Short mmCIF file of C-alpha atoms and ligand atoms in Angstrom, two decimals:
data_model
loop_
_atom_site.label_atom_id
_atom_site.label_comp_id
_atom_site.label_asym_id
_atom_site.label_seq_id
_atom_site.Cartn_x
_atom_site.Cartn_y
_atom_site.Cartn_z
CA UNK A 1 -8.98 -17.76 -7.04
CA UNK A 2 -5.72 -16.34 -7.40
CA UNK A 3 -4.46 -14.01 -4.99
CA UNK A 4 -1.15 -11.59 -4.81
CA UNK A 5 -0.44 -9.13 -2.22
CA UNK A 6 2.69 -6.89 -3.39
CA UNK A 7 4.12 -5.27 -0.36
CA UNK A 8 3.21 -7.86 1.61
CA UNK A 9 5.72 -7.40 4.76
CA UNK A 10 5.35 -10.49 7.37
CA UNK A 11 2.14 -11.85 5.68
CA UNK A 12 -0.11 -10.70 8.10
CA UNK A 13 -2.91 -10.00 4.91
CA UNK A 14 -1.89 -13.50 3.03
CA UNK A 15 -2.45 -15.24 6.78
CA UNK A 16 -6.08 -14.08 7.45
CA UNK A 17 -7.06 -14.66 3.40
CA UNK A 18 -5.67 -18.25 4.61
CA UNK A 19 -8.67 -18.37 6.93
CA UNK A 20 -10.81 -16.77 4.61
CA UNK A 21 -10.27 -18.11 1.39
CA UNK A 22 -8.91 -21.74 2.12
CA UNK A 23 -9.24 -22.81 -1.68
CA UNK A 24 -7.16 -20.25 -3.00
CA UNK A 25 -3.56 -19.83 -4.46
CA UNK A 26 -1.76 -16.98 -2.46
CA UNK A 27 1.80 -15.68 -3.15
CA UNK A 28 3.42 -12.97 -1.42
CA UNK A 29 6.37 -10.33 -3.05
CA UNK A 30 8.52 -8.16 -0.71
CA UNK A 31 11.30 -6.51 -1.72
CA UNK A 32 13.22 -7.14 1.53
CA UNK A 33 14.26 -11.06 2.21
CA UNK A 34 14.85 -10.58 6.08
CA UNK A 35 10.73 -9.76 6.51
CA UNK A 36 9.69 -12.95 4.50
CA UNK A 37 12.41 -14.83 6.25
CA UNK A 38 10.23 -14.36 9.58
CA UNK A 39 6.63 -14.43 7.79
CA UNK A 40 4.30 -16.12 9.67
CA UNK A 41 3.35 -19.72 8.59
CA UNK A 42 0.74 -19.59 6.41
CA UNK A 43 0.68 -22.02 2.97
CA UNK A 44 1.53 -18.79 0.64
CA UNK A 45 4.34 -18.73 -1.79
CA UNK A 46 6.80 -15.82 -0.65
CA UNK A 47 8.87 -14.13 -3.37
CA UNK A 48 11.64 -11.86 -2.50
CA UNK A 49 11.59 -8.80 -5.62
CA UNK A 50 10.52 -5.56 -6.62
CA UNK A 51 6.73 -4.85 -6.79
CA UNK A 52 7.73 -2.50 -9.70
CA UNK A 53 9.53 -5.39 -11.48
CA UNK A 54 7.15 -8.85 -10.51
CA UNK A 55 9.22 -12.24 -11.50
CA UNK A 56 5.29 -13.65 -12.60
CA UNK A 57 3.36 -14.33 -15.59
CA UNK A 58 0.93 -12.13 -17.12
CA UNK A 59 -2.44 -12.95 -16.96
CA UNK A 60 -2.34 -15.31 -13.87
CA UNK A 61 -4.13 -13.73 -10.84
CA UNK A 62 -7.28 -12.58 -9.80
CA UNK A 63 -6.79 -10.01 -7.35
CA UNK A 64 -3.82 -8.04 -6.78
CA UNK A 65 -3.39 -5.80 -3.12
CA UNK A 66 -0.92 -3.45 -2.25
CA UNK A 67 -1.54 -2.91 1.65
CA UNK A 68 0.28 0.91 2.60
CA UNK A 69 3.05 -0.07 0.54
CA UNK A 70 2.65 1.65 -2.76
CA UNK A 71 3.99 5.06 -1.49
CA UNK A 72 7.58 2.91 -0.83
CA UNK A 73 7.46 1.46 -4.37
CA UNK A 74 10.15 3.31 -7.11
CA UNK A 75 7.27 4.44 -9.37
CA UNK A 76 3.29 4.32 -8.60
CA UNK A 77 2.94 4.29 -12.81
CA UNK A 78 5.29 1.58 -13.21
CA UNK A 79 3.63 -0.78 -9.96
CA UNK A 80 0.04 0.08 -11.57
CA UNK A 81 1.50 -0.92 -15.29
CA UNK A 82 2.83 -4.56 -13.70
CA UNK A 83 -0.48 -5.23 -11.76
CA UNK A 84 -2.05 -4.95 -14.68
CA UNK A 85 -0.05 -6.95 -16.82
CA UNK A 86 -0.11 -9.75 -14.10
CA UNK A 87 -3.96 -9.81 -13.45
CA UNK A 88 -6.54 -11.54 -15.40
CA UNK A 89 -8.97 -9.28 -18.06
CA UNK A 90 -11.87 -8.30 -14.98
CA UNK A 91 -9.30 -8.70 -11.88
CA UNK A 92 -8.57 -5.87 -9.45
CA UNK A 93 -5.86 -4.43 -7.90
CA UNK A 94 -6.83 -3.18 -4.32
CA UNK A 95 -4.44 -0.60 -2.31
CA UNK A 96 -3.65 1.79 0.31
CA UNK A 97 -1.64 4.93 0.05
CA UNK A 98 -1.18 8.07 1.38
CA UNK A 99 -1.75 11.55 -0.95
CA UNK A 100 -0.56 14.50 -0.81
CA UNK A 101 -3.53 17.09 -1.50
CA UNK A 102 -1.09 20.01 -3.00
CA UNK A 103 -0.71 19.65 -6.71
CA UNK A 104 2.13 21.28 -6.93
CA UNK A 105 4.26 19.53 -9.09
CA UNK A 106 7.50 19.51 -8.99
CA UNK A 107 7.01 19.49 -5.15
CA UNK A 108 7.53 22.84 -3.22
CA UNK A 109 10.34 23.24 -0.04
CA UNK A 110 7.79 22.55 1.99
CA UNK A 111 6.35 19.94 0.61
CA UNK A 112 9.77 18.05 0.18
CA UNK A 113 10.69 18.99 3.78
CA UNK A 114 7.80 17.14 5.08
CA UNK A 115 8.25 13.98 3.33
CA UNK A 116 12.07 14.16 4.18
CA UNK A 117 11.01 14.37 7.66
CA UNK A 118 8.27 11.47 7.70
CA UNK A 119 10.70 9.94 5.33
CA UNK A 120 13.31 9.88 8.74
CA UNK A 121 10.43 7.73 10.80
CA UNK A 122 9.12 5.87 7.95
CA UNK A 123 11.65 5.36 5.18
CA UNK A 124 12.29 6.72 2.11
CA UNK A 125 8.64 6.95 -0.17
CA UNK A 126 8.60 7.82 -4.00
CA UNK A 127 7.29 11.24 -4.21
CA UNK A 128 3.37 11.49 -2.55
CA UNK A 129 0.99 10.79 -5.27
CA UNK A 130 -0.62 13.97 -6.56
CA UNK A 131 -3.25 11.24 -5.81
CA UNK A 132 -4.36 11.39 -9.76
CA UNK A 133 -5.13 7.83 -10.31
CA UNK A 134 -7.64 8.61 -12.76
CA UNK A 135 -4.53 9.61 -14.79
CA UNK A 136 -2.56 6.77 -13.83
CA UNK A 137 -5.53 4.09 -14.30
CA UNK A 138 -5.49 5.33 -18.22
CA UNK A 139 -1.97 5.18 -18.84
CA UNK A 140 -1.54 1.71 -16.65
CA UNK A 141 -4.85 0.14 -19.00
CA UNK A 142 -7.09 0.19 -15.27
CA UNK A 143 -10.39 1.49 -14.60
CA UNK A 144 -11.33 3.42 -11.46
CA UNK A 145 -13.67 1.17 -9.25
CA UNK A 146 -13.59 3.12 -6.14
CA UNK A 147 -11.55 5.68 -4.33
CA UNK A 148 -12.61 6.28 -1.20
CA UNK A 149 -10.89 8.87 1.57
CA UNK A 150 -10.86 6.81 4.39
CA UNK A 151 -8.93 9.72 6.73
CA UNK A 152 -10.88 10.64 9.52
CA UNK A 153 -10.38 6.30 10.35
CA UNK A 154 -7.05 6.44 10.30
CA UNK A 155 -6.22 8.91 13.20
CA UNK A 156 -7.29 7.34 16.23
CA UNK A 157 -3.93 4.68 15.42
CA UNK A 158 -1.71 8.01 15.18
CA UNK A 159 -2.74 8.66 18.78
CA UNK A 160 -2.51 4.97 19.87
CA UNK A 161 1.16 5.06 18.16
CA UNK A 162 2.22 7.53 19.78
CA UNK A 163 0.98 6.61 23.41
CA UNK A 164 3.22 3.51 22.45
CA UNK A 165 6.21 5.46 21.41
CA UNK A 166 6.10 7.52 24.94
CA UNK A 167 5.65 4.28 26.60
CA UNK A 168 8.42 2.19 24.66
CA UNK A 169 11.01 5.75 25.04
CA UNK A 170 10.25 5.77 28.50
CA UNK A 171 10.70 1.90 29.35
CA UNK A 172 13.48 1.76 27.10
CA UNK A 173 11.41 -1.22 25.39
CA UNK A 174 12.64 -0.18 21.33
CA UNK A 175 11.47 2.59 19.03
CA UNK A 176 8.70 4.76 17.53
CA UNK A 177 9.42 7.22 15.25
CA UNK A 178 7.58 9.82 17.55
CA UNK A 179 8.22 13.25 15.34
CA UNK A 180 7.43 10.94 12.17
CA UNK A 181 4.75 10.17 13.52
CA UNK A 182 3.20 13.52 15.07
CA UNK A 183 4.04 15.04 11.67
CA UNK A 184 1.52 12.66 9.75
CA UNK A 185 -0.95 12.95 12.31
CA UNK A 186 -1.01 16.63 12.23
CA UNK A 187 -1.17 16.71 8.21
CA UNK A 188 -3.48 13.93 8.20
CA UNK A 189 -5.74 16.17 11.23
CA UNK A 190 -5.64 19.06 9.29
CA UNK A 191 -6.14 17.81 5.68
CA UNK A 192 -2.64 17.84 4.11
CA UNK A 193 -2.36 14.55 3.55
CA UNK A 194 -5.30 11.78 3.03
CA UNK A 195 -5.64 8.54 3.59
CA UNK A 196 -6.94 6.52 0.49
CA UNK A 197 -8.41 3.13 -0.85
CA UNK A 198 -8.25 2.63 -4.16
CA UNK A 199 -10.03 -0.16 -6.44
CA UNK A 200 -8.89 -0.28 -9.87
CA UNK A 201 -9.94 -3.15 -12.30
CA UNK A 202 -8.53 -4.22 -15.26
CA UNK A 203 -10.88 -4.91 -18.20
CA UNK A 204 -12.09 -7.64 -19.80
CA UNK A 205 -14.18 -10.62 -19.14
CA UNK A 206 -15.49 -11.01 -15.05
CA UNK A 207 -13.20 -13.98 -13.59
CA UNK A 208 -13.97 -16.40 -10.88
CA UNK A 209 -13.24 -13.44 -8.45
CA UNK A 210 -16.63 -11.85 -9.86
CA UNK A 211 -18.38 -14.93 -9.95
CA UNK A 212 -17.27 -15.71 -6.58
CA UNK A 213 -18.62 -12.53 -4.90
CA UNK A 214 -21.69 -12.94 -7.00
CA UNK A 215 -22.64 -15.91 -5.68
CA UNK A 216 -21.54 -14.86 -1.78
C1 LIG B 301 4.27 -0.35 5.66
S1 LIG B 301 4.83 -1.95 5.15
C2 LIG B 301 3.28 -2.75 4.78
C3 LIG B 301 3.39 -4.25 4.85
C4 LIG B 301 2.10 -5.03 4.65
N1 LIG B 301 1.47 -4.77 3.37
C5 LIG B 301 1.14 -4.74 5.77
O1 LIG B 301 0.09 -4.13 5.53
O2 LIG B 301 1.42 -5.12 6.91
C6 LIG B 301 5.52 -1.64 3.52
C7 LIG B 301 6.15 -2.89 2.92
O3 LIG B 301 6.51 -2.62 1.55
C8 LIG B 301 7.74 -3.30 1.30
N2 LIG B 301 8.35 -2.68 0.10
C9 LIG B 301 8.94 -1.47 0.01
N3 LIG B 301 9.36 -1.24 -1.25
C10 LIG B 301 9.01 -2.32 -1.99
C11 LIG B 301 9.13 -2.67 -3.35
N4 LIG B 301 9.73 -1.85 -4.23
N5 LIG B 301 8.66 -3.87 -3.77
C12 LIG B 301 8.06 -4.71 -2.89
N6 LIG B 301 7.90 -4.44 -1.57
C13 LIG B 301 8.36 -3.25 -1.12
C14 LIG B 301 8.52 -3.09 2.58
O4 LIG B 301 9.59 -4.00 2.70
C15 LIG B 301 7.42 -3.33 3.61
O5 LIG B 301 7.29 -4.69 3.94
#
């Protein structure tokens, strides 16, 4: 088995698949060189690019993840289109992201005052989705496995984030992007904003992926 996470930060995914899948190939893309500099040891490849622009083959891995990372990514479409291209025909491509529920489109004031402000805490994001993967999964050549609103599991770590910011402020021990944070708790709390996995899989033939979870 094949494995790529796009996104992947300090390898903290690609270090418990290490434990988990010990016969399988795992490489690693982040866009920034200083987090794979300090990745933690595990025996993954680590390439520093663009998820939107992958330096790999087409047709070469089994499973592709994108772990809350998609949102940062130039263009969802474009990501989608190269995940795709580099899985093999009955691979997936597994991710997190967060999704605006306003349509809108192009964005209201509101709507781009809000992500300016989370944007502050959390860096700069492509536009939130209009969370229309459906859409996307036809024009990227995907198929909608499962999309599942996983919200409601996500807020106890808003509270536990901020306890830490308080803490860290007050001991002077570094920094949590407290309003950042507040403000996607509260749209998260009230609806504005959910929390999504998405499964998308690319057709063709099942792979040793399928096989594999088969026979688990
Ligand atoms: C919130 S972190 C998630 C990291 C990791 N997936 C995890 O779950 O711990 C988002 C990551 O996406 C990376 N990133 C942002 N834009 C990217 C891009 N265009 N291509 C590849 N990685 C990108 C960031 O450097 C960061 O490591």
């Amino acid at each position: 088995m094949t494995v790529l996470d796009v996104g992947c930060g300090f390898g903290g995914t690609l270090g418990r698949l290490s434990e988990r899948l010990p016969a399988a190939r795992l490489v690693g893309v982040n866009i920034d060189h200083r987090q794979l500099t300090r990745a933690l040891p595990t025996r993954a490849q680590f390439i520093c690019a663009d998820g939107c622009a992958l330096p790999l083959p087409s047709a070469a891995f089994d499973a592709v993840l994108a772990v809350e990372c998609i949102f940062h990514f130039p263009s969802r479409l474009t990501f989608l289109r190269e995940a795709q291209r580099v899985l093999k025909p009955g691979g997936r491509v597994s991710l997190s992201d967060f999704v605006r529920v306003d349509k809108a489109e192009p964005a209201n004031a509101v709507s781009r005052w809000l992500e300016d402000q989370v944007a502050k805490g959390y860096g700069r994001q492509s536009t939130w989705s209009d969370g229309d993967y459906q859409a996307m999964a036809d024009k990227a050549g995907l198929v909608v496995e499962q999309d599942a609103d996983v919200t409601r599991l996500t807020l106890p770590t808003y509270l536990y984030l901020l306890a830490d910011g308080v803490s860290r402020a007050v001991s002077g021990r570094g920094h949590v992007p407290i309003r950042s944070t507040l403000l996607l708790f509260l749209l998260s709390a009230l609806g504005a904003v959910r929390y999504r996995l998405v499964v998308l899989r690319k057709p063709g033939t099942p792979d040793a992926l399928g096989k594999a979870g088969r026979a688990g």
